[in-house]
Amino acid sequence: MQTFLIGGISLLVGGGMAGAAIFGLVDSQTKVPSKSPASVTNPVLNYGESQ
Amino acid sequence: MRALRAVPAAWACALALLMLGPALGRGFVLTFDMVWVPDLAVRSDFLGLGPALPRAVPSDLVVALLDQVLPGMLLQKVVLLGALVAGGLGIARLVGRSVLAQLVAISVYVWSPYVVERLWLGHWPVLLCWAALPWLVREGVRHRDDGRIGAALPFLLLIGSLSANAGLMSAVTLLAVGLTARRGPAVRLVLLVAAANAPWVVAGLLHTGSATTAATGVFALRGEGSLPAPLAALSSGGIWNAAVVPGSRETVLAWVSLLVLLALAAAGVRSAWRRLGGRTAWALLALWGTGIGLAVWSWAAPGSLGWFAAHVPGGGLLRDGSRALALAAPLTAVMVAAGAERVAERARVAAGEVAVRVLVGVGAALFPLAMLPDAAWGISGELAPATYPDEYAQVRELLAQPPPGDLLVLPFTSYRAPEWNHGRRVLDPLPRYLQPNYVVSDELAVDGRILPGEDPRTPEVLDALAEPDAESRARELEALGIGMVARELDVPSTPEYDAPVAGRTLFHGTQLELVALAAPVDRETTSGSRAVVAVAWTAFASVALVGGWNVFHIIWRANTRKRRRR
């Protein structure tokens, strides 16, 4: 019974963590990249965005 | 058993390799403020003698000297990999002998938003400082116990003091933990700290006129996703620049991570306190409060911080609020590790199985990775290395015997996003790639708004570029001490930042052009400032000498003992 319980809990925790990891990875990879290359209309490249 | 003891070290190495990934491949990692070149030439401005507020003292000179021994490309990999591995190994030393606690501490300390965001923003001296902090805590405890300067302490202090912010954090940590009531040891420790920080302190004092800064709220701590700024600080995130925040930090994972880490830290308070000992624990708590307090101050009252930075010389060091969170990192990691160990032990007792303890331990060690998965493999490829165009090397070769005067790089803007760097933003690397002292714009654009710099020559150069013709521009620039103008032809710009300058063309390629001006005015430095800077660097070098002497002493004593035994 105990072994079954441990197996179940580890499956739940491990599955949760794996799911979270995959979710985070997919979300980060599908985000629009925040690049702002310089151009003649915007000659000073942004160092960063605070928003 | 011995194999088990090696597991934490292997884990620290594995995490470092996994986080850097492609960054360790051939080429240079050029990201935001991180600029490494094949062979950084030594020049007088690296000492802090130039007209601009020296921001890279002493790191630039230290790199310029070290890359005489190790090529720049290799040196960069050693620094990045070394910092991550050393940080992990250092924190493991603060949590006792439990392998489980060590593994969790390493994960929490290394795989943290702070490390990922600072790495992406290119703040490698801050990362070296972060890596040195746990070791400085250990050395501080040792110093408090026996009053001696350990063999490693001087080197750790130098590694942790390669920039002004880093130096301050290293100094505060060492003094908070290591100061004793005994006068001799206390004075020795303070002197050592002062000597390690002397170059940037003296260089800053020589520029007090320009050592104030326009620190508006843009550099303040900020929230990440739906996580408010103070909570982001508690989870060691909250960097001001949204462009370097991993995507996972803007999802629910940031909340899950914070709640679990807080719960584990709460569970570990008592055992962490016992393990550290009252004096060290109080010191780490004070450092934690200082780190979190400075970060939250920049968010809660950016106006008062802005006033402080604009009116108090050196106050600008505090403008990047979340940078100080390195001070909070050691205590956080120790408490979470202690909490995880306690939970694992409780689970073992409840289940009556050792396997449960192992399971909980492994889960806790993997938890930070699951919450920040996009930190892996060079922050999801953001740290892919780049190769400099051939023309950079050709121009450098031409300047083996540079004409007199400083180098001006046009367009006169500070950041680039070259295609050969995969379109990623980086502080213009050309001035560092070439050999002469240089004039660059220190204006920063944030959110499309331009923040003024501190270098008095920046507005003067812009004025010179606004002159009506190439000849008068050349004359104005010569008057500023500029003897060469390098132009990056592939950077789009406007006449305000880039205009033709009359002179003798030394090189004209597809990406670069180099023009020598006729008669640059000599830039003068007073003998007084040269002498003060020399004293500061001698003090800095003497820290290394103290370390070298300590090492020599240990080896000599060991040899004497061996001879006696024979």
Coordinates of C-alpha atoms in Angstrom, one line a residue:
Chain A
M1 CA 0.0 0.0 0.0
Q2 CA 2.8 2.3 1.0
T3 CA 4.8 1.7 -2.1
F4 CA 1.7 2.3 -4.1
L5 CA 1.2 5.6 -2.3
I6 CA 4.8 6.7 -2.8
G7 CA 4.6 5.8 -6.5
G8 CA 1.4 7.7 -6.9
I9 CA 2.7 10.9 -5.1
S10 CA 6.0 10.9 -7.1
L11 CA 4.0 10.4 -10.3
L12 CA 1.9 13.4 -9.4
V13 CA 4.8 15.7 -8.3
G14 CA 7.0 14.6 -11.2
G15 CA 4.2 15.0 -13.7
G16 CA 3.3 18.4 -12.4
M17 CA 6.9 19.6 -12.6
A18 CA 7.4 18.2 -16.1
G19 CA 4.2 19.8 -17.2
A20 CA 5.1 23.1 -15.7
A21 CA 8.6 23.0 -17.3
I22 CA 7.1 22.2 -20.8
F23 CA 4.5 24.9 -20.3
G24 CA 7.1 27.5 -19.4
L25 CA 9.4 26.4 -22.2
V26 CA 6.7 26.5 -24.9
D27 CA 5.5 29.9 -23.7
S28 CA 8.9 31.4 -23.7
Q29 CA 9.7 30.1 -27.2
T30 CA 6.5 31.4 -28.7
K31 CA 6.8 34.9 -27.3
V32 CA 7.3 37.7 -29.8
P33 CA 11.0 38.7 -29.6
S34 CA 11.6 42.2 -28.2
K35 CA 14.1 43.6 -30.6
S36 CA 14.4 47.2 -31.7
P37 CA 17.1 47.6 -34.2
A38 CA 18.3 51.0 -35.0
S39 CA 17.1 52.7 -38.2
V40 CA 17.2 56.1 -39.8
T41 CA 14.0 57.1 -38.1
N42 CA 15.2 55.6 -34.8
P43 CA 19.0 56.0 -34.7
V44 CA 19.5 55.3 -31.0
L45 CA 19.0 51.7 -30.2
N46 CA 17.1 50.9 -27.1
Y47 CA 19.3 49.6 -24.3
G48 CA 16.2 48.2 -22.6
E49 CA 12.5 48.4 -21.9
S50 CA 11.3 49.0 -18.4
Q51 CA 7.7 48.2 -19.3
Chain B
M1 CA 30.3 7.2 0.3
R2 CA 33.1 9.1 -1.4
A3 CA 31.2 9.0 -4.7
L4 CA 28.2 10.5 -2.9
R5 CA 30.3 13.4 -1.6
A6 CA 31.2 14.2 -5.2
V7 CA 27.6 14.5 -6.3
P8 CA 27.1 18.2 -5.3
A9 CA 30.2 19.2 -7.2
A10 CA 29.1 17.3 -10.3
W11 CA 25.6 18.9 -9.9
A12 CA 27.1 22.4 -9.8
C13 CA 29.1 21.6 -13.0
A14 CA 26.1 20.1 -14.7
L15 CA 23.9 23.1 -14.0
A16 CA 26.6 25.5 -15.2
L17 CA 27.0 23.5 -18.4
L18 CA 23.3 23.3 -19.0
M19 CA 22.7 27.0 -18.4
L20 CA 25.6 28.1 -20.7
G21 CA 25.2 25.5 -23.4
P22 CA 26.1 27.0 -26.7
A23 CA 27.8 30.0 -25.0
L24 CA 30.7 27.6 -24.5
G25 CA 31.1 27.1 -28.2
R26 CA 33.5 28.9 -30.6
G27 CA 33.1 32.7 -30.6
F28 CA 32.3 35.5 -28.2
V29 CA 29.2 35.9 -26.2
L30 CA 28.2 39.5 -26.8
T31 CA 25.0 40.4 -24.9
F32 CA 24.1 43.9 -23.8
D33 CA 26.9 45.1 -21.5
M34 CA 29.1 42.0 -22.0
V35 CA 31.8 42.8 -24.5
W36 CA 34.8 40.5 -24.9
V37 CA 37.3 40.8 -27.7
P38 CA 40.2 38.5 -28.8
D39 CA 42.9 40.7 -27.2
L40 CA 41.9 43.7 -25.1
A41 CA 44.7 46.2 -25.3
V42 CA 46.0 47.9 -22.1
R43 CA 45.4 51.7 -22.3
S44 CA 45.7 54.5 -19.8
D45 CA 41.9 55.1 -19.6
F46 CA 41.5 51.6 -18.2
L47 CA 43.3 52.9 -15.1
G48 CA 40.6 55.5 -14.5
L49 CA 42.5 58.5 -16.0
G50 CA 40.1 59.3 -18.9
P51 CA 37.7 62.2 -18.9
A52 CA 34.7 59.8 -18.7
L53 CA 33.4 58.4 -15.4
P54 CA 35.2 55.0 -15.4
R55 CA 32.5 52.3 -15.3
A56 CA 34.7 49.4 -16.0
V57 CA 37.4 49.9 -13.5
P58 CA 39.1 47.6 -12.6
S59 CA 37.5 44.9 -14.7
D60 CA 38.8 46.2 -18.1
L61 CA 42.5 46.4 -17.0
V62 CA 42.3 43.0 -15.2
V63 CA 40.9 41.4 -18.4
A64 CA 43.5 43.2 -20.6
L65 CA 46.3 41.8 -18.4
L66 CA 44.8 38.3 -18.1
D67 CA 44.3 37.9 -21.8
Q68 CA 48.0 38.3 -22.3
V69 CA 48.1 34.8 -20.9
L70 CA 44.8 33.3 -22.1
P71 CA 43.1 34.3 -25.3
G72 CA 40.0 36.5 -24.8
M73 CA 37.6 33.9 -26.2
L74 CA 38.8 31.2 -23.8
L75 CA 39.1 33.6 -20.9
Q76 CA 35.4 34.6 -21.3
K77 CA 34.3 30.9 -21.1
V78 CA 36.5 30.3 -18.1
V79 CA 35.0 33.4 -16.3
L80 CA 31.3 32.4 -17.1
L81 CA 31.7 28.7 -16.4
G82 CA 33.9 29.4 -13.4
A83 CA 31.5 31.8 -11.9
L84 CA 28.5 29.5 -12.1
V85 CA 30.4 26.4 -10.8
A86 CA 32.1 28.4 -8.0
G87 CA 28.8 30.0 -6.9
G88 CA 27.3 26.5 -6.7
L89 CA 30.2 25.0 -4.8
G90 CA 30.4 28.0 -2.5
I91 CA 26.8 27.9 -1.4
A92 CA 27.1 24.1 -0.8
R93 CA 29.7 24.8 1.8
L94 CA 27.3 26.9 3.8
V95 CA 24.6 24.2 4.3
G96 CA 26.5 21.5 6.2
R97 CA 27.3 18.0 5.1
S98 CA 23.9 16.8 4.0
V99 CA 24.2 16.0 0.3
L100 CA 20.4 16.6 -0.1
A101 CA 20.7 20.1 1.4
Q102 CA 23.8 20.8 -0.8
L103 CA 22.0 19.8 -4.0
V104 CA 19.0 22.0 -3.2
A105 CA 21.1 24.9 -2.2
I106 CA 23.1 24.7 -5.5
S107 CA 19.9 24.6 -7.6
V108 CA 18.3 27.5 -5.7
Y109 CA 21.5 29.6 -5.8
V110 CA 22.5 28.9 -9.4
W111 CA 19.2 28.4 -11.3
S112 CA 17.8 31.6 -10.1
P113 CA 16.2 34.6 -12.0
Y114 CA 19.0 36.8 -10.6
V115 CA 21.7 34.8 -12.3
V116 CA 19.8 34.3 -15.5
E117 CA 18.8 38.0 -15.9
R118 CA 22.3 39.4 -15.0
L119 CA 23.9 36.9 -17.3
W120 CA 21.7 37.9 -20.1
L121 CA 22.3 41.6 -19.4
G122 CA 26.0 40.9 -19.5
H123 CA 26.9 41.8 -15.9
W124 CA 29.7 39.4 -15.6
P125 CA 31.6 41.2 -12.8
V126 CA 28.4 41.1 -10.7
L127 CA 28.1 37.4 -11.4
L128 CA 31.7 36.9 -10.2
C129 CA 30.8 38.8 -7.1
W130 CA 27.7 36.7 -6.6
A131 CA 29.9 33.6 -7.0
A132 CA 32.4 34.9 -4.4
L133 CA 29.8 35.9 -1.8
P134 CA 29.3 32.4 -0.1
W135 CA 33.1 31.9 -0.1
L136 CA 33.5 35.3 1.5
V137 CA 31.0 34.4 4.1
R138 CA 33.1 31.3 4.9
E139 CA 36.3 33.2 5.0
G140 CA 34.7 35.9 7.1
V141 CA 33.7 33.2 9.7
R142 CA 37.2 31.8 9.7
H143 CA 38.7 35.3 10.1
R144 CA 36.3 36.0 13.0
D145 CA 37.5 32.7 14.7
D146 CA 41.2 32.9 14.3
G147 CA 41.8 36.6 13.2
R148 CA 44.0 35.5 10.3
I149 CA 43.6 36.4 6.6
G150 CA 43.1 33.0 4.9
A151 CA 45.1 32.1 1.8
A152 CA 42.1 32.4 -0.5
L153 CA 40.6 35.5 1.0
P154 CA 42.6 38.1 -0.9
F155 CA 41.9 36.4 -4.3
L156 CA 38.2 36.0 -3.5
L157 CA 38.0 39.7 -2.6
L158 CA 39.7 40.7 -5.9
I159 CA 37.4 38.4 -7.9
G160 CA 34.4 39.9 -6.2
S161 CA 35.5 43.5 -6.6
L162 CA 35.8 43.9 -10.4
S163 CA 33.3 46.7 -10.5
A164 CA 32.0 49.4 -8.2
N165 CA 28.7 47.6 -7.3
A166 CA 30.4 44.2 -7.0
G167 CA 33.1 45.7 -4.8
L168 CA 30.6 47.2 -2.5
M169 CA 28.6 44.0 -2.2
S170 CA 31.7 41.9 -1.5
A171 CA 33.0 44.4 1.0
V172 CA 29.7 44.7 2.9
T173 CA 29.4 40.9 3.0
L174 CA 32.9 40.2 4.2
L175 CA 32.8 43.0 6.8
A176 CA 29.3 42.0 8.1
V177 CA 30.4 38.4 8.7
G178 CA 34.1 38.8 9.4
L179 CA 34.6 41.9 11.6
T180 CA 35.6 41.1 15.1
A181 CA 36.0 43.3 18.2
R182 CA 39.7 42.6 18.2
R183 CA 41.4 45.7 16.9
G184 CA 44.4 44.1 14.9
P185 CA 42.4 41.6 12.9
A186 CA 39.6 44.2 12.3
V187 CA 42.0 46.8 11.0
R188 CA 43.7 44.3 8.8
L189 CA 40.4 43.2 7.3
V190 CA 39.3 46.8 6.6
L191 CA 42.6 47.6 5.0
L192 CA 42.4 44.6 2.7
V193 CA 38.8 45.5 1.7
A194 CA 39.9 49.2 1.1
A195 CA 42.9 48.1 -1.0
A196 CA 40.7 45.7 -3.2
N197 CA 38.3 48.6 -3.9
A198 CA 40.9 51.3 -4.3
P199 CA 41.0 51.6 -8.1
W200 CA 37.3 52.3 -8.6
V201 CA 37.0 54.5 -5.5
V202 CA 39.9 56.7 -6.5
A203 CA 38.8 56.8 -10.2
G204 CA 35.4 57.9 -9.0
L205 CA 36.8 60.5 -6.7
L206 CA 38.8 61.9 -9.6
H207 CA 35.5 62.3 -11.5
T208 CA 33.3 63.7 -8.7
G209 CA 32.1 66.4 -11.0
S210 CA 30.5 63.8 -13.3
A211 CA 29.9 61.1 -10.7
T212 CA 26.2 62.0 -10.3
T213 CA 23.8 60.5 -12.7
A214 CA 20.3 60.9 -14.1
A215 CA 18.8 57.9 -12.4
T216 CA 15.2 58.1 -13.2
G217 CA 12.8 55.3 -12.2
V218 CA 13.6 53.3 -15.3
F219 CA 16.3 51.3 -13.5
A220 CA 14.0 50.4 -10.6
L221 CA 13.0 47.0 -9.5
R222 CA 9.9 45.9 -11.5
G223 CA 7.3 43.2 -11.3
E224 CA 7.5 40.1 -13.6
G225 CA 4.3 39.1 -15.2
S226 CA 1.6 39.3 -12.6
L227 CA 4.1 39.1 -9.8
P228 CA 4.4 42.5 -8.1
A229 CA 7.8 44.0 -7.8
P230 CA 8.4 43.3 -4.1
L231 CA 7.4 39.7 -4.5
A232 CA 9.7 39.5 -7.6
A233 CA 12.5 40.7 -5.4
L234 CA 11.7 37.9 -2.8
S235 CA 12.1 35.4 -5.6
S236 CA 15.4 37.1 -6.6
G237 CA 14.0 38.5 -9.9
G238 CA 12.7 41.9 -10.8
I239 CA 15.4 43.2 -13.0
W240 CA 14.5 46.6 -14.6
N241 CA 15.0 45.6 -18.2
A242 CA 12.0 43.6 -19.5
A243 CA 14.1 42.5 -22.5
V244 CA 16.2 40.1 -20.4
V245 CA 13.4 38.5 -18.4
P246 CA 12.9 34.8 -19.3
G247 CA 9.4 34.1 -20.6
S248 CA 8.6 31.6 -17.8
R249 CA 8.9 34.4 -15.3
E250 CA 5.9 36.0 -16.8
T251 CA 3.7 33.0 -16.3
V252 CA 2.1 31.3 -13.3
L253 CA 5.4 29.5 -12.8
A254 CA 6.8 32.6 -11.1
W255 CA 4.0 32.4 -8.5
V256 CA 4.4 28.7 -7.9
S257 CA 8.2 29.1 -7.5
L258 CA 7.8 31.9 -5.0
L259 CA 5.2 30.2 -2.9
V260 CA 7.1 26.9 -2.7
L261 CA 10.5 28.6 -2.0
L262 CA 8.9 30.7 0.7
A263 CA 7.3 27.7 2.3
L264 CA 10.6 25.7 2.3
A265 CA 12.5 28.8 3.6
A266 CA 10.0 29.1 6.4
A267 CA 10.4 25.5 7.3
G268 CA 14.1 25.8 7.3
V269 CA 14.5 29.0 9.4
R270 CA 15.3 27.3 12.7
S271 CA 17.7 24.7 11.4
A272 CA 19.5 27.2 9.1
W273 CA 19.9 29.5 12.1
R274 CA 21.4 26.7 14.2
R275 CA 23.7 25.6 11.4
L276 CA 25.0 29.1 10.6
G277 CA 25.4 30.1 14.3
G278 CA 23.9 33.2 15.7
R279 CA 26.5 35.8 14.7
T280 CA 26.8 34.6 11.1
A281 CA 23.0 34.2 10.8
W282 CA 22.4 37.7 12.0
A283 CA 25.0 39.1 9.5
L284 CA 23.3 37.2 6.7
L285 CA 19.9 38.4 7.8
A286 CA 21.2 42.0 7.8
L287 CA 22.6 41.4 4.2
W288 CA 19.3 39.9 3.1
G289 CA 17.5 42.9 4.5
T290 CA 19.9 45.3 2.8
G291 CA 19.6 43.6 -0.6
I292 CA 15.8 43.4 -0.5
G293 CA 15.5 46.9 1.0
L294 CA 17.6 48.6 -1.7
A295 CA 15.7 46.8 -4.4
V296 CA 12.3 47.7 -3.0
W297 CA 13.4 51.3 -2.3
S298 CA 14.2 51.7 -6.0
W299 CA 10.6 50.6 -6.8
A300 CA 8.7 52.3 -3.9
A301 CA 10.4 55.7 -3.9
P302 CA 12.2 56.1 -7.3
G303 CA 12.0 59.9 -6.8
S304 CA 14.1 59.9 -3.6
L305 CA 16.6 57.4 -5.1
G306 CA 16.7 59.6 -8.2
W307 CA 17.5 62.7 -6.1
F308 CA 20.1 60.7 -4.2
A309 CA 21.8 59.6 -7.4
A310 CA 21.6 63.1 -9.0
H311 CA 23.0 64.9 -6.0
V312 CA 25.3 62.6 -4.1
P313 CA 28.5 61.6 -6.0
G314 CA 28.5 57.8 -6.4
G315 CA 24.8 57.6 -5.6
G316 CA 24.2 56.3 -9.1
L317 CA 25.6 53.0 -7.9
L318 CA 22.2 52.3 -6.3
R319 CA 20.1 53.1 -9.3
D320 CA 19.8 49.6 -10.6
G321 CA 17.8 48.5 -7.6
S322 CA 17.6 44.7 -8.2
R323 CA 21.4 44.4 -8.5
A324 CA 21.7 44.4 -4.7
L325 CA 19.6 41.2 -4.5
A326 CA 22.9 39.2 -4.7
L327 CA 23.2 40.2 -1.0
A328 CA 20.0 38.3 -0.2
A329 CA 20.8 35.2 -2.2
P330 CA 23.1 33.3 0.2
L331 CA 20.6 33.3 3.1
T332 CA 17.7 32.5 0.8
A333 CA 19.5 29.4 -0.6
V334 CA 20.6 28.2 2.9
M335 CA 17.1 28.5 4.3
V336 CA 15.4 26.8 1.4
A337 CA 18.0 24.0 1.5
A338 CA 17.4 23.6 5.3
G339 CA 13.6 23.5 4.7
A340 CA 13.9 20.9 2.0
E341 CA 16.0 18.7 4.2
R342 CA 13.5 19.0 7.0
V343 CA 10.5 18.2 4.8
A344 CA 12.4 15.2 3.3
E345 CA 13.2 13.9 6.8
R346 CA 9.6 14.3 7.9
A347 CA 8.4 12.5 4.8
R348 CA 10.9 9.7 5.5
V349 CA 9.7 9.3 9.1
A350 CA 6.0 9.3 8.0
A351 CA 6.5 6.8 5.2
G352 CA 9.2 4.7 6.9
E353 CA 11.2 4.5 3.7
V354 CA 14.5 6.1 2.9
A355 CA 13.5 6.2 -0.7
V356 CA 11.0 8.9 0.1
R357 CA 13.7 11.2 1.5
V358 CA 15.7 10.7 -1.7
L359 CA 12.6 11.4 -3.7
V360 CA 11.7 14.6 -2.0
G361 CA 15.4 15.7 -2.1
V362 CA 15.6 15.1 -5.9
G363 CA 12.3 16.8 -6.4
A364 CA 13.4 19.9 -4.5
A365 CA 16.7 20.0 -6.3
L366 CA 15.0 19.8 -9.7
F367 CA 12.2 22.3 -8.7
P368 CA 14.1 25.5 -9.6
L369 CA 14.9 24.1 -13.1
A370 CA 11.2 23.2 -13.7
M371 CA 10.2 26.7 -12.7
L372 CA 12.7 28.4 -15.0
P373 CA 13.1 25.9 -17.9
D374 CA 14.0 28.6 -20.5
A375 CA 17.2 29.4 -18.6
A376 CA 18.6 26.2 -20.1
W377 CA 20.9 26.0 -23.1
G378 CA 22.3 29.5 -23.1
I379 CA 19.0 31.0 -22.0
S380 CA 17.1 29.3 -24.8
G381 CA 19.8 30.3 -27.3
E382 CA 20.1 34.0 -26.4
L383 CA 23.8 33.5 -25.5
A384 CA 24.8 32.0 -28.9
P385 CA 28.4 33.2 -29.5
A386 CA 29.4 35.4 -32.5
T387 CA 32.4 35.8 -34.6
Y388 CA 33.8 39.3 -35.3
P389 CA 33.9 40.3 -39.0
D390 CA 37.4 40.1 -40.6
E391 CA 37.5 43.8 -41.1
Y392 CA 37.8 44.3 -37.3
A393 CA 41.1 42.4 -37.3
Q394 CA 42.3 44.3 -40.4
V395 CA 41.7 47.7 -38.8
R396 CA 43.3 46.5 -35.6
E397 CA 46.4 45.5 -37.5
L398 CA 46.5 48.9 -39.1
L399 CA 46.5 50.5 -35.7
A400 CA 49.4 48.5 -34.3
Q401 CA 51.2 51.9 -34.3
P402 CA 48.2 54.2 -33.8
P403 CA 48.5 57.9 -34.7
P404 CA 48.2 60.3 -31.8
G405 CA 44.9 61.1 -30.2
D406 CA 41.8 59.2 -29.1
L407 CA 39.6 57.1 -31.2
L408 CA 36.0 58.3 -32.0
V409 CA 33.5 55.7 -33.1
L410 CA 30.6 56.7 -35.3
P411 CA 27.6 56.5 -35.3
F412 CA 27.9 58.2 -32.0
T413 CA 25.5 55.9 -30.2
S414 CA 26.3 53.4 -27.5
Y415 CA 24.5 50.1 -28.5
R416 CA 24.5 48.0 -31.6
A417 CA 22.5 45.0 -32.9
P418 CA 24.8 43.7 -35.6
E419 CA 23.7 40.9 -37.9
W420 CA 26.9 39.0 -37.2
N421 CA 25.8 39.0 -33.5
H422 CA 22.5 37.4 -34.5
G423 CA 20.8 40.8 -34.4
R424 CA 21.3 40.9 -30.6
R425 CA 21.9 44.1 -28.7
V426 CA 25.4 44.8 -27.4
L427 CA 27.4 47.7 -26.2
D428 CA 29.4 48.7 -29.3
P429 CA 32.4 46.3 -29.2
L430 CA 34.6 48.1 -31.8
P431 CA 36.3 50.6 -29.3
R432 CA 37.4 47.7 -27.1
Y433 CA 38.4 45.6 -30.1
L434 CA 40.9 48.3 -31.2
Q435 CA 43.8 49.6 -29.2
P436 CA 43.7 53.3 -28.5
N437 CA 41.8 55.2 -25.8
Y438 CA 38.4 55.9 -27.1
V439 CA 35.4 58.4 -26.9
V440 CA 32.0 56.8 -27.0
S441 CA 28.6 58.0 -26.3
D442 CA 27.4 57.2 -22.8
E443 CA 23.8 58.3 -23.5
L444 CA 21.3 55.4 -23.0
A445 CA 18.0 55.0 -24.7
V446 CA 15.4 53.3 -22.5
D447 CA 11.8 53.0 -23.6
G448 CA 12.8 55.2 -26.5
R449 CA 13.7 58.0 -24.2
I450 CA 17.4 59.2 -24.1
L451 CA 19.0 59.4 -20.7
P452 CA 22.0 61.8 -20.6
G453 CA 25.4 60.3 -19.8
E454 CA 28.1 61.6 -17.5
D455 CA 31.1 62.0 -19.9
P456 CA 31.6 65.8 -20.5
R457 CA 32.9 65.0 -24.0
T458 CA 29.6 63.4 -25.2
P459 CA 27.7 66.7 -25.8
E460 CA 30.9 68.3 -27.2
V461 CA 31.2 65.5 -29.8
L462 CA 27.6 65.9 -30.7
D463 CA 28.2 69.7 -31.1
A464 CA 31.2 69.0 -33.3
L465 CA 29.2 66.6 -35.5
A466 CA 26.6 69.4 -35.9
E467 CA 29.2 71.6 -37.6
P468 CA 28.2 72.5 -41.3
D469 CA 31.1 70.8 -43.1
A470 CA 33.6 67.9 -42.8
E471 CA 36.6 70.2 -42.3
S472 CA 35.1 72.2 -39.4
R473 CA 34.0 68.9 -37.8
A474 CA 37.5 67.6 -38.0
R475 CA 38.9 70.8 -36.4
E476 CA 36.4 70.6 -33.5
L477 CA 37.1 66.9 -32.9
E478 CA 40.9 67.6 -33.0
A479 CA 40.3 70.2 -30.3
L480 CA 38.7 67.5 -28.2
G481 CA 41.8 65.3 -28.5
I482 CA 40.4 63.0 -31.1
G483 CA 43.0 61.7 -33.6
M484 CA 41.1 58.9 -35.4
V485 CA 37.5 58.4 -36.5
A486 CA 36.2 54.8 -37.1
R487 CA 32.9 54.6 -38.8
E488 CA 30.7 51.5 -38.8
L489 CA 29.1 51.6 -42.2
D490 CA 26.4 49.0 -41.6
V491 CA 24.8 50.9 -38.7
P492 CA 21.8 53.0 -39.8
S493 CA 22.0 56.5 -38.4
T494 CA 21.3 60.2 -38.9
P495 CA 23.6 63.2 -39.4
E496 CA 23.1 64.1 -35.7
Y497 CA 25.1 61.0 -34.7
D498 CA 27.1 60.4 -37.9
A499 CA 28.5 62.9 -40.4
P500 CA 31.6 62.9 -42.7
V501 CA 34.8 64.1 -41.0
A502 CA 37.7 65.3 -43.1
G503 CA 41.0 63.4 -42.7
R504 CA 43.4 60.9 -44.2
T505 CA 41.5 57.6 -45.0
L506 CA 43.5 54.7 -43.6
F507 CA 40.9 52.0 -44.3
H508 CA 37.7 51.7 -46.3
G509 CA 35.9 48.4 -46.3
T510 CA 32.3 47.3 -46.5
Q511 CA 31.7 47.5 -42.8
L512 CA 34.4 49.8 -41.4
E513 CA 36.1 53.0 -42.4
L514 CA 39.0 54.6 -40.5
V515 CA 40.1 58.2 -40.9
A516 CA 43.1 59.8 -39.2
L517 CA 42.8 63.5 -38.2
A518 CA 45.6 65.9 -38.8
A519 CA 46.4 67.5 -35.4
P520 CA 44.7 66.3 -32.3
V521 CA 45.2 68.3 -29.2
D522 CA 47.0 66.4 -26.4
R523 CA 44.7 65.4 -23.6
E524 CA 46.3 66.3 -20.3
T525 CA 46.2 64.4 -17.1
T526 CA 47.7 66.1 -14.0
S527 CA 50.7 64.4 -12.3
G528 CA 48.6 64.6 -9.1
S529 CA 45.9 62.4 -10.5
R530 CA 48.4 60.0 -12.1
A531 CA 50.1 59.6 -8.7
V532 CA 46.8 59.0 -6.8
V533 CA 45.8 56.4 -9.4
A534 CA 49.2 54.7 -9.2
V535 CA 48.8 54.4 -5.4
A536 CA 45.3 52.9 -5.8
W537 CA 46.5 50.3 -8.3
T538 CA 49.5 49.5 -6.2
A539 CA 47.1 48.8 -3.3
F540 CA 45.0 46.6 -5.5
A541 CA 48.1 44.7 -6.7
S542 CA 49.2 44.3 -3.1
V543 CA 46.1 42.4 -2.3
A544 CA 47.2 39.8 -4.8
L545 CA 50.7 39.9 -3.3
V546 CA 49.2 39.2 0.2
G547 CA 47.3 36.2 -1.3
G548 CA 50.5 35.0 -3.1
W549 CA 52.5 35.3 0.1
N550 CA 49.8 33.3 2.0
V551 CA 49.9 30.5 -0.6
F552 CA 53.7 30.5 -0.6
H553 CA 53.7 30.3 3.2
I554 CA 51.4 27.3 3.2
I555 CA 53.5 25.4 0.6
W556 CA 56.7 26.2 2.4
R557 CA 55.3 25.0 5.8
A558 CA 54.0 21.8 4.2
N559 CA 57.5 21.1 2.6
T560 CA 59.3 21.8 5.9
R561 CA 57.0 19.3 7.7
K562 CA 57.6 16.7 5.0
R563 CA 61.4 17.2 5.3
R564 CA 61.2 16.8 9.1
R565 CA 59.3 13.6 8.8
R566 CA 62.1 12.2 6.6

